[in-house]
Amino acid sequence: NPVHRMPRDGKETLSSRLSKKAVDTALSNTDLLTETILNDLLLETVNELNRIDTVAELECEARRVVTAPTLEQMKQRMDAFELDERAIRRRWLSVQFEDINQTDHSTSMTR
């Protein structure tokens, strides 16, 4: 507690009484002040963690967009699939099957 000086005449001045009242009020509200400061600190921490999470999510989404196939790449893959499909169909058209019930087993399946 700060030392309150009394005027020489023994009476407290208004200024010293107000000063003492302010100190007493501050001391009686230290728990409230401490709780308020801690709540503010906790809120700032939560906000910062949320901001960090948001930044991390945005970075992850940006990486996904950058590495995602483009429409041109997807079209090229579709074209390659169609070429493979045509080649398979051509091979199937040239395949000849023989009847397994035939007595002559010397011929086999040809392409």
Tab-separated table of N, CA, C and O in Angstrom:
chain	number	residue	atom	x	y	z
A	1	ASN	N	0.842	-1.189	0.000
A	1	ASN	CA	0.000	0.000	0.000
A	1	ASN	C	0.879	1.241	0.000
A	1	ASN	O	1.832	1.335	0.767
A	2	PRO	N	0.508	2.207	-0.861
A	2	PRO	CA	1.285	3.441	-0.862
A	2	PRO	C	1.086	4.210	0.444
A	2	PRO	O	0.069	4.102	1.099
A	3	VAL	N	2.057	4.963	0.785
A	3	VAL	CA	1.987	5.760	2.011
A	3	VAL	C	1.205	7.026	1.706
A	3	VAL	O	1.479	7.721	0.738
A	4	HIS	N	0.181	7.277	2.516
A	4	HIS	CA	-0.613	8.495	2.334
A	4	HIS	C	-0.111	9.535	3.334
A	4	HIS	O	-0.078	9.282	4.533
A	5	ARG	N	0.262	10.643	2.831
A	5	ARG	CA	0.787	11.704	3.711
A	5	ARG	C	-0.343	12.620	4.129
A	5	ARG	O	-1.174	13.018	3.329
A	6	MET	N	-0.336	12.884	5.336
A	6	MET	CA	-1.330	13.799	5.884
A	6	MET	C	-0.760	15.216	5.834
A	6	MET	O	0.443	15.403	6.066
A	7	PRO	N	-1.607	16.154	5.512
A	7	PRO	CA	-1.123	17.540	5.569
A	7	PRO	C	-0.686	17.894	6.998
A	7	PRO	O	-1.067	17.230	7.952
A	8	ARG	N	0.045	18.926	7.128
A	8	ARG	CA	0.583	19.312	8.440
A	8	ARG	C	-0.504	19.623	9.458
A	8	ARG	O	-0.309	19.449	10.645
A	9	ASP	N	-1.640	20.032	8.986
A	9	ASP	CA	-2.693	20.363	9.938
A	9	ASP	C	-3.449	19.128	10.401
A	9	ASP	O	-4.361	19.218	11.210
A	10	GLY	N	-3.093	17.936	9.877
A	10	GLY	CA	-3.734	16.706	10.321
A	10	GLY	C	-4.977	16.331	9.551
A	10	GLY	O	-5.555	15.291	9.796
A	11	LYS	N	-5.420	17.146	8.638
A	11	LYS	CA	-6.612	16.830	7.873
A	11	LYS	C	-6.218	16.342	6.478
A	11	LYS	O	-5.288	16.855	5.883
A	12	GLU	N	-6.980	15.337	5.990
A	12	GLU	CA	-6.725	14.832	4.639
A	12	GLU	C	-7.296	15.803	3.623
A	12	GLU	O	-8.375	16.342	3.814
A	13	THR	N	-6.574	15.972	2.546
A	13	THR	CA	-7.090	16.807	1.472
A	13	THR	C	-7.998	15.945	0.595
A	13	THR	O	-7.978	14.710	0.661
A	14	LEU	N	-8.774	16.591	-0.215
A	14	LEU	CA	-9.659	15.886	-1.145
A	14	LEU	C	-8.843	15.021	-2.086
A	14	LEU	O	-9.184	13.878	-2.365
A	15	SER	N	-7.728	15.544	-2.527
A	15	SER	CA	-6.864	14.811	-3.441
A	15	SER	C	-6.347	13.527	-2.799
A	15	SER	O	-6.343	12.462	-3.412
A	16	SER	N	-5.914	13.609	-1.564
A	16	SER	CA	-5.379	12.406	-0.910
A	16	SER	C	-6.500	11.414	-0.621
A	16	SER	O	-6.297	10.200	-0.701
A	17	ARG	N	-7.693	11.913	-0.263
A	17	ARG	CA	-8.818	11.002	-0.028
A	17	ARG	C	-9.218	10.281	-1.318
A	17	ARG	O	-9.463	9.083	-1.324
A	18	LEU	N	-9.239	11.022	-2.455
A	18	LEU	CA	-9.569	10.399	-3.737
A	18	LEU	C	-8.503	9.396	-4.152
A	18	LEU	O	-8.805	8.324	-4.683
A	19	SER	N	-7.260	9.737	-3.902
A	19	SER	CA	-6.159	8.841	-4.235
A	19	SER	C	-6.274	7.555	-3.429
A	19	SER	O	-6.107	6.447	-3.954
A	20	LYS	N	-6.559	7.700	-2.125
A	20	LYS	CA	-6.709	6.519	-1.274
A	20	LYS	C	-7.897	5.687	-1.737
A	20	LYS	O	-7.825	4.454	-1.793
A	21	LYS	N	-8.975	6.337	-2.097
A	21	LYS	CA	-10.175	5.619	-2.568
A	21	LYS	C	-9.861	4.864	-3.859
A	21	LYS	O	-10.278	3.713	-4.039
A	22	ALA	N	-9.107	5.462	-4.767
A	22	ALA	CA	-8.740	4.809	-6.026
A	22	ALA	C	-7.877	3.584	-5.760
A	22	ALA	O	-8.063	2.522	-6.367
A	23	VAL	N	-6.924	3.704	-4.857
A	23	VAL	CA	-6.058	2.570	-4.513
A	23	VAL	C	-6.876	1.466	-3.874
A	23	VAL	O	-6.733	0.287	-4.226
A	24	ASP	N	-7.749	1.811	-2.953
A	24	ASP	CA	-8.588	0.810	-2.292
A	24	ASP	C	-9.498	0.104	-3.300
A	24	ASP	O	-9.672	-1.119	-3.253
A	25	THR	N	-10.068	0.864	-4.223
A	25	THR	CA	-10.939	0.281	-5.245
A	25	THR	C	-10.156	-0.657	-6.146
A	25	THR	O	-10.601	-1.768	-6.455
A	26	ALA	N	-8.972	-0.238	-6.557
A	26	ALA	CA	-8.139	-1.081	-7.421
A	26	ALA	C	-7.753	-2.361	-6.702
A	26	ALA	O	-7.784	-3.451	-7.283
A	27	LEU	N	-7.376	-2.251	-5.430
A	27	LEU	CA	-6.991	-3.436	-4.669
A	27	LEU	C	-8.171	-4.378	-4.461
A	27	LEU	O	-8.013	-5.603	-4.491
A	28	SER	N	-9.347	-3.827	-4.259
A	28	SER	CA	-10.515	-4.688	-4.046
A	28	SER	C	-10.988	-5.346	-5.347
A	28	SER	O	-11.693	-6.352	-5.315
A	29	ASN	N	-10.575	-4.813	-6.488
A	29	ASN	CA	-11.001	-5.375	-7.772
A	29	ASN	C	-9.882	-6.126	-8.493
A	29	ASN	O	-9.985	-6.377	-9.685
A	30	THR	N	-8.822	-6.493	-7.793
A	30	THR	CA	-7.710	-7.188	-8.458
A	30	THR	C	-8.149	-8.523	-9.036
A	30	THR	O	-7.694	-8.907	-10.111
A	31	ASP	N	-9.018	-9.246	-8.322
A	31	ASP	CA	-9.480	-10.530	-8.858
A	31	ASP	C	-10.250	-10.327	-10.160
A	31	ASP	O	-10.037	-11.055	-11.134
A	32	LEU	N	-11.120	-9.334	-10.170
A	32	LEU	CA	-11.888	-9.044	-11.383
A	32	LEU	C	-10.964	-8.591	-12.506
A	32	LEU	O	-11.094	-9.036	-13.655
A	33	LEU	N	-10.014	-7.749	-12.174
A	33	LEU	CA	-9.062	-7.258	-13.175
A	33	LEU	C	-8.229	-8.416	-13.724
A	33	LEU	O	-8.039	-8.538	-14.931
A	34	THR	N	-7.749	-9.286	-12.845
A	34	THR	CA	-6.966	-10.448	-13.268
A	34	THR	C	-7.799	-11.356	-14.161
A	34	THR	O	-7.328	-11.811	-15.215
A	35	GLU	N	-9.023	-11.617	-13.769
A	35	GLU	CA	-9.907	-12.475	-14.574
A	35	GLU	C	-10.177	-11.855	-15.940
A	35	GLU	O	-10.151	-12.537	-16.959
A	36	THR	N	-10.387	-10.551	-15.981
A	36	THR	CA	-10.633	-9.862	-17.245
A	36	THR	C	-9.411	-9.950	-18.158
A	36	THR	O	-9.535	-10.233	-19.357
A	37	ILE	N	-8.235	-9.739	-17.591
A	37	ILE	CA	-7.003	-9.819	-18.395
A	37	ILE	C	-6.816	-11.239	-18.918
A	37	ILE	O	-6.497	-11.444	-20.097
A	38	LEU	N	-7.026	-12.240	-18.055
A	38	LEU	CA	-6.885	-13.636	-18.489
A	38	LEU	C	-7.911	-13.998	-19.561
A	38	LEU	O	-7.581	-14.695	-20.527
A	39	ASN	N	-9.135	-13.519	-19.411
A	39	ASN	CA	-10.161	-13.779	-20.436
A	39	ASN	C	-9.779	-13.138	-21.770
A	39	ASN	O	-9.950	-13.747	-22.827
A	40	ASP	N	-9.265	-11.919	-21.715
A	40	ASP	CA	-8.814	-11.257	-22.945
A	40	ASP	C	-7.680	-12.027	-23.599
A	40	ASP	O	-7.655	-12.227	-24.818
A	41	LEU	N	-6.738	-12.478	-22.790
A	41	LEU	CA	-5.608	-13.253	-23.304
A	41	LEU	C	-6.081	-14.566	-23.918
A	41	LEU	O	-5.645	-14.954	-25.006
A	42	LEU	N	-7.010	-15.229	-23.240
A	42	LEU	CA	-7.562	-16.486	-23.763
A	42	LEU	C	-8.300	-16.248	-25.078
A	42	LEU	O	-8.127	-17.006	-26.042
A	43	LEU	N	-9.091	-15.200	-25.153
A	43	LEU	CA	-9.819	-14.879	-26.375
A	43	LEU	C	-8.858	-14.573	-27.520
A	43	LEU	O	-9.051	-15.057	-28.650
A	44	GLU	N	-7.802	-13.812	-27.248
A	44	GLU	CA	-6.799	-13.519	-28.283
A	44	GLU	C	-6.119	-14.800	-28.752
A	44	GLU	O	-5.867	-14.985	-29.943
A	45	THR	N	-5.845	-15.714	-27.825
A	45	THR	CA	-5.212	-16.986	-28.178
A	45	THR	C	-6.130	-17.820	-29.057
A	45	THR	O	-5.699	-18.382	-30.077
A	46	VAL	N	-7.397	-17.904	-28.690
A	46	VAL	CA	-8.370	-18.655	-29.489
A	46	VAL	C	-8.491	-18.057	-30.884
A	46	VAL	O	-8.488	-18.783	-31.890
A	47	ASN	N	-8.566	-16.745	-30.963
A	47	ASN	CA	-8.667	-16.085	-32.269
A	47	ASN	C	-7.439	-16.362	-33.130
A	47	ASN	O	-7.551	-16.602	-34.330
A	48	GLU	N	-6.262	-16.340	-32.512
A	48	GLU	CA	-5.031	-16.606	-33.262
A	48	GLU	C	-4.999	-18.056	-33.739
A	48	GLU	O	-4.614	-18.338	-34.879
A	49	LEU	N	-5.414	-18.983	-32.894
A	49	LEU	CA	-5.451	-20.392	-33.296
A	49	LEU	C	-6.453	-20.605	-34.438
A	49	LEU	O	-6.182	-21.367	-35.371
A	50	ASN	N	-7.591	-19.945	-34.365
A	50	ASN	CA	-8.565	-20.028	-35.462
A	50	ASN	C	-7.997	-19.465	-36.752
A	50	ASN	O	-8.196	-20.015	-37.827
A	51	ARG	N	-7.260	-18.362	-36.635
A	51	ARG	CA	-6.641	-17.766	-37.819
A	51	ARG	C	-5.611	-18.732	-38.409
A	51	ARG	O	-5.562	-18.934	-39.620
A	52	ILE	N	-4.823	-19.353	-37.547
A	52	ILE	CA	-3.818	-20.311	-38.016
A	52	ILE	C	-4.499	-21.492	-38.707
A	52	ILE	O	-4.051	-21.947	-39.763
A	53	ASP	N	-5.597	-21.999	-38.114
A	53	ASP	CA	-6.339	-23.100	-38.742
A	53	ASP	C	-6.860	-22.693	-40.106
A	53	ASP	O	-6.785	-23.462	-41.065
A	54	THR	N	-7.390	-21.477	-40.205
A	54	THR	CA	-7.922	-20.989	-41.471
A	54	THR	C	-6.815	-20.891	-42.514
A	54	THR	O	-6.994	-21.300	-43.666
A	55	VAL	N	-5.667	-20.369	-42.113
A	55	VAL	CA	-4.534	-20.252	-43.035
A	55	VAL	C	-4.096	-21.645	-43.496
A	55	VAL	O	-3.846	-21.874	-44.685
A	56	ALA	N	-4.026	-22.598	-42.554
A	56	ALA	CA	-3.617	-23.963	-42.906
A	56	ALA	C	-4.614	-24.588	-43.874
A	56	ALA	O	-4.225	-25.262	-44.840
A	57	GLU	N	-5.907	-24.386	-43.629
A	57	GLU	CA	-6.933	-24.907	-44.537
A	57	GLU	C	-6.806	-24.277	-45.920
A	57	GLU	O	-6.937	-24.970	-46.935
A	58	LEU	N	-6.559	-22.979	-45.965
A	58	LEU	CA	-6.407	-22.301	-47.253
A	58	LEU	C	-5.172	-22.808	-47.994
A	58	LEU	O	-5.221	-23.009	-49.214
A	59	GLU	N	-4.086	-23.020	-47.275
A	59	GLU	CA	-2.875	-23.548	-47.908
A	59	GLU	C	-3.124	-24.947	-48.454
A	59	GLU	O	-2.685	-25.276	-49.561
A	60	CYS	N	-3.834	-25.764	-47.693
A	60	CYS	CA	-4.154	-27.130	-48.135
A	60	CYS	C	-5.030	-27.084	-49.388
A	60	CYS	O	-4.794	-27.820	-50.357
A	61	GLU	N	-6.028	-26.221	-49.388
A	61	GLU	CA	-6.912	-26.089	-50.549
A	61	GLU	C	-6.132	-25.584	-51.764
A	61	GLU	O	-6.329	-26.060	-52.883
A	62	ALA	N	-5.232	-24.651	-51.540
A	62	ALA	CA	-4.415	-24.131	-52.647
A	62	ALA	C	-3.540	-25.234	-53.235
A	62	ALA	O	-3.426	-25.358	-54.458
A	63	ARG	N	-2.936	-26.070	-52.360
A	63	ARG	CA	-2.122	-27.191	-52.851
A	63	ARG	C	-2.972	-28.160	-53.665
A	63	ARG	O	-2.552	-28.666	-54.696
A	64	ARG	N	-4.196	-28.418	-53.186
A	64	ARG	CA	-5.093	-29.333	-53.892
A	64	ARG	C	-5.454	-28.783	-55.266
A	64	ARG	O	-5.444	-29.508	-56.257
A	65	VAL	N	-5.724	-27.495	-55.334
A	65	VAL	CA	-6.076	-26.878	-56.614
A	65	VAL	C	-4.897	-26.916	-57.575
A	65	VAL	O	-5.050	-27.219	-58.768
A	66	VAL	N	-3.703	-26.648	-57.047
A	66	VAL	CA	-2.511	-26.640	-57.905
A	66	VAL	C	-2.213	-28.035	-58.441
A	66	VAL	O	-1.832	-28.196	-59.597
A	67	THR	N	-2.400	-29.056	-57.619
A	67	THR	CA	-2.069	-30.415	-58.041
A	67	THR	C	-3.224	-31.124	-58.738
A	67	THR	O	-3.024	-32.210	-59.280
A	68	ALA	N	-4.401	-30.535	-58.741
A	68	ALA	CA	-5.561	-31.167	-59.387
A	68	ALA	C	-5.353	-31.186	-60.902
A	68	ALA	O	-4.747	-30.272	-61.469
A	69	PRO	N	-5.846	-32.233	-61.541
A	69	PRO	CA	-5.699	-32.280	-62.996
A	69	PRO	C	-6.501	-31.158	-63.665
A	69	PRO	O	-7.571	-30.789	-63.205
A	70	THR	N	-5.936	-30.652	-64.751
A	70	THR	CA	-6.635	-29.610	-65.490
A	70	THR	C	-7.636	-30.264	-66.432
A	70	THR	O	-7.602	-31.483	-66.669
A	71	LEU	N	-8.531	-29.486	-66.980
A	71	LEU	CA	-9.494	-30.007	-67.950
A	71	LEU	C	-8.780	-30.591	-69.161
A	71	LEU	O	-9.182	-31.627	-69.696
A	72	GLU	N	-7.696	-29.949	-69.571
A	72	GLU	CA	-6.931	-30.439	-70.718
A	72	GLU	C	-6.341	-31.812	-70.417
A	72	GLU	O	-6.397	-32.717	-71.252
A	73	GLN	N	-5.787	-31.981	-69.222
A	73	GLN	CA	-5.228	-33.283	-68.837
A	73	GLN	C	-6.323	-34.357	-68.792
A	73	GLN	O	-6.123	-35.488	-69.242
A	74	MET	N	-7.485	-33.987	-68.257
A	74	MET	CA	-8.598	-34.956	-68.208
A	74	MET	C	-9.055	-35.323	-69.618
A	74	MET	O	-9.349	-36.487	-69.902
A	75	LYS	N	-9.099	-34.342	-70.527
A	75	LYS	CA	-9.492	-34.624	-71.910
A	75	LYS	C	-8.479	-35.553	-72.562
A	75	LYS	O	-8.853	-36.499	-73.274
A	76	GLN	N	-7.201	-35.312	-72.320
A	76	GLN	CA	-6.168	-36.179	-72.888
A	76	GLN	C	-6.310	-37.612	-72.371
A	76	GLN	O	-6.168	-38.572	-73.142
A	77	ARG	N	-6.612	-37.769	-71.092
A	77	ARG	CA	-6.807	-39.117	-70.543
A	77	ARG	C	-8.026	-39.791	-71.166
A	77	ARG	O	-8.003	-40.983	-71.473
A	78	MET	N	-9.104	-39.030	-71.340
A	78	MET	CA	-10.313	-39.579	-71.976
A	78	MET	C	-10.002	-40.019	-73.410
A	78	MET	O	-10.446	-41.083	-73.858
A	79	ASP	N	-9.241	-39.197	-74.136
A	79	ASP	CA	-8.849	-39.560	-75.500
A	79	ASP	C	-8.020	-40.846	-75.503
A	79	ASP	O	-8.215	-41.725	-76.349
A	80	ALA	N	-7.112	-40.969	-74.542
A	80	ALA	CA	-6.292	-42.182	-74.454
A	80	ALA	C	-7.168	-43.394	-74.142
A	80	ALA	O	-6.974	-44.473	-74.716
A	81	PHE	N	-8.156	-43.237	-73.271
A	81	PHE	CA	-9.086	-44.333	-72.967
A	81	PHE	C	-9.851	-44.755	-74.222
A	81	PHE	O	-10.045	-45.944	-74.477
A	82	GLU	N	-10.295	-43.758	-74.986
A	82	GLU	CA	-11.041	-44.066	-76.212
A	82	GLU	C	-10.161	-44.810	-77.216
A	82	GLU	O	-10.616	-45.756	-77.874
A	83	LEU	N	-8.900	-44.407	-77.344
A	83	LEU	CA	-7.977	-45.114	-78.239
A	83	LEU	C	-7.774	-46.560	-77.776
A	83	LEU	O	-7.784	-47.489	-78.601
A	84	ASP	N	-7.595	-46.746	-76.470
A	84	ASP	CA	-7.453	-48.107	-75.930
A	84	ASP	C	-8.712	-48.928	-76.197
A	84	ASP	O	-8.626	-50.103	-76.574
A	85	GLU	N	-9.860	-48.314	-76.016
A	85	GLU	CA	-11.128	-49.021	-76.249
A	85	GLU	C	-11.240	-49.442	-77.714
A	85	GLU	O	-11.628	-50.580	-78.012
A	86	ARG	N	-10.884	-48.549	-78.629
A	86	ARG	CA	-10.941	-48.889	-80.059
A	86	ARG	C	-9.998	-50.053	-80.385
A	86	ARG	O	-10.351	-50.968	-81.135
A	87	ALA	N	-8.796	-50.011	-79.809
A	87	ALA	CA	-7.832	-51.087	-80.052
A	87	ALA	C	-8.369	-52.413	-79.521
A	87	ALA	O	-8.244	-53.456	-80.189
A	88	ILE	N	-8.982	-52.387	-78.367
A	88	ILE	CA	-9.553	-53.621	-77.799
A	88	ILE	C	-10.688	-54.134	-78.681
A	88	ILE	O	-10.785	-55.330	-78.969
A	89	ARG	N	-11.535	-53.222	-79.129
A	89	ARG	CA	-12.641	-53.643	-80.014
A	89	ARG	C	-12.110	-54.259	-81.316
A	89	ARG	O	-12.640	-55.246	-81.796
A	90	ARG	N	-11.067	-53.661	-81.899
A	90	ARG	CA	-10.470	-54.218	-83.129
A	90	ARG	C	-9.929	-55.623	-82.871
A	90	ARG	O	-10.122	-56.531	-83.675
A	91	ARG	N	-9.257	-55.813	-81.741
A	91	ARG	CA	-8.730	-57.145	-81.425
A	91	ARG	C	-9.857	-58.149	-81.242
A	91	ARG	O	-9.761	-59.283	-81.696
A	92	TRP	N	-10.932	-57.750	-80.606
A	92	TRP	CA	-12.054	-58.669	-80.408
A	92	TRP	C	-12.707	-59.032	-81.741
A	92	TRP	O	-13.200	-60.154	-81.914
A	93	LEU	N	-12.720	-58.080	-82.659
A	93	LEU	CA	-13.319	-58.380	-83.964
A	93	LEU	C	-12.480	-59.400	-84.740
A	93	LEU	O	-13.007	-60.165	-85.549
A	94	SER	N	-11.174	-59.412	-84.484
A	94	SER	CA	-10.315	-60.335	-85.225
A	94	SER	C	-10.177	-61.700	-84.543
A	94	SER	O	-9.611	-62.622	-85.106
A	95	VAL	N	-10.700	-61.830	-83.356
A	95	VAL	CA	-10.610	-63.110	-82.656
A	95	VAL	C	-11.629	-64.079	-83.251
A	95	VAL	O	-12.787	-63.739	-83.484
A	96	GLN	N	-11.160	-65.283	-83.508
A	96	GLN	CA	-12.053	-66.323	-84.012
A	96	GLN	C	-12.071	-67.451	-83.005
A	96	GLN	O	-11.032	-67.875	-82.512
A	97	PHE	N	-13.259	-67.910	-82.720
A	97	PHE	CA	-13.406	-69.003	-81.776
A	97	PHE	C	-13.746	-70.262	-82.562
A	97	PHE	O	-14.386	-70.225	-83.601
A	98	GLU	N	-13.321	-71.374	-82.059
A	98	GLU	CA	-13.688	-72.623	-82.726
A	98	GLU	C	-14.563	-73.432	-81.792
A	98	GLU	O	-14.541	-73.260	-80.588
A	99	ASP	N	-15.296	-74.266	-82.413
A	99	ASP	CA	-16.230	-75.102	-81.666
A	99	ASP	C	-15.452	-76.217	-80.973
A	99	ASP	O	-14.739	-76.982	-81.599
A	100	ILE	N	-15.566	-76.287	-79.660
A	100	ILE	CA	-14.817	-77.318	-78.926
A	100	ILE	C	-15.417	-78.706	-79.128
A	100	ILE	O	-14.799	-79.703	-78.792
A	101	ASN	N	-16.584	-78.771	-79.705
A	101	ASN	CA	-17.213	-80.065	-79.962
A	101	ASN	C	-16.709	-80.700	-81.250
A	101	ASN	O	-17.035	-81.844	-81.541
A	102	GLN	N	-15.915	-79.974	-82.037
A	102	GLN	CA	-15.370	-80.538	-83.273
A	102	GLN	C	-14.369	-81.637	-82.935
A	102	GLN	O	-13.698	-81.597	-81.914
A	103	THR	N	-14.255	-82.568	-83.810
A	103	THR	CA	-13.334	-83.678	-83.574
A	103	THR	C	-11.911	-83.308	-83.879
A	103	THR	O	-10.989	-83.883	-83.331
A	104	ASP	N	-11.716	-82.357	-84.768
A	104	ASP	CA	-10.354	-81.952	-85.121
A	104	ASP	C	-9.880	-80.872	-84.134
A	104	ASP	O	-10.344	-79.757	-84.140
A	105	HIS	N	-8.968	-81.230	-83.295
A	105	HIS	CA	-8.462	-80.293	-82.301
A	105	HIS	C	-7.137	-79.660	-82.711
A	105	HIS	O	-6.470	-79.037	-81.923
A	106	SER	N	-6.783	-79.807	-83.962
A	106	SER	CA	-5.499	-79.264	-84.407
A	106	SER	C	-5.540	-77.764	-84.617
A	106	SER	O	-4.520	-77.099	-84.583
A	107	THR	N	-6.722	-77.194	-84.819
A	107	THR	CA	-6.807	-75.746	-84.988
A	107	THR	C	-7.049	-75.115	-83.634
A	107	THR	O	-7.700	-75.679	-82.772
A	108	SER	N	-6.513	-73.964	-83.476
A	108	SER	CA	-6.704	-73.273	-82.183
A	108	SER	C	-7.214	-71.869	-82.446
A	108	SER	O	-7.316	-71.434	-83.588
A	109	MET	N	-7.501	-71.189	-81.388
A	109	MET	CA	-8.025	-69.835	-81.490
A	109	MET	C	-6.958	-68.940	-82.113
A	109	MET	O	-5.787	-69.018	-81.769
A	110	THR	N	-7.364	-68.107	-83.053
A	110	THR	CA	-6.415	-67.217	-83.722
A	110	THR	C	-6.841	-65.780	-83.523
A	110	THR	O	-8.005	-65.491	-83.298
A	111	ARG	N	-5.907	-64.941	-83.743
A	111	ARG	CA	-6.190	-63.495	-83.653
A	111	ARG	C	-6.064	-62.886	-85.000
A	111	ARG	O	-5.291	-63.188	-85.800
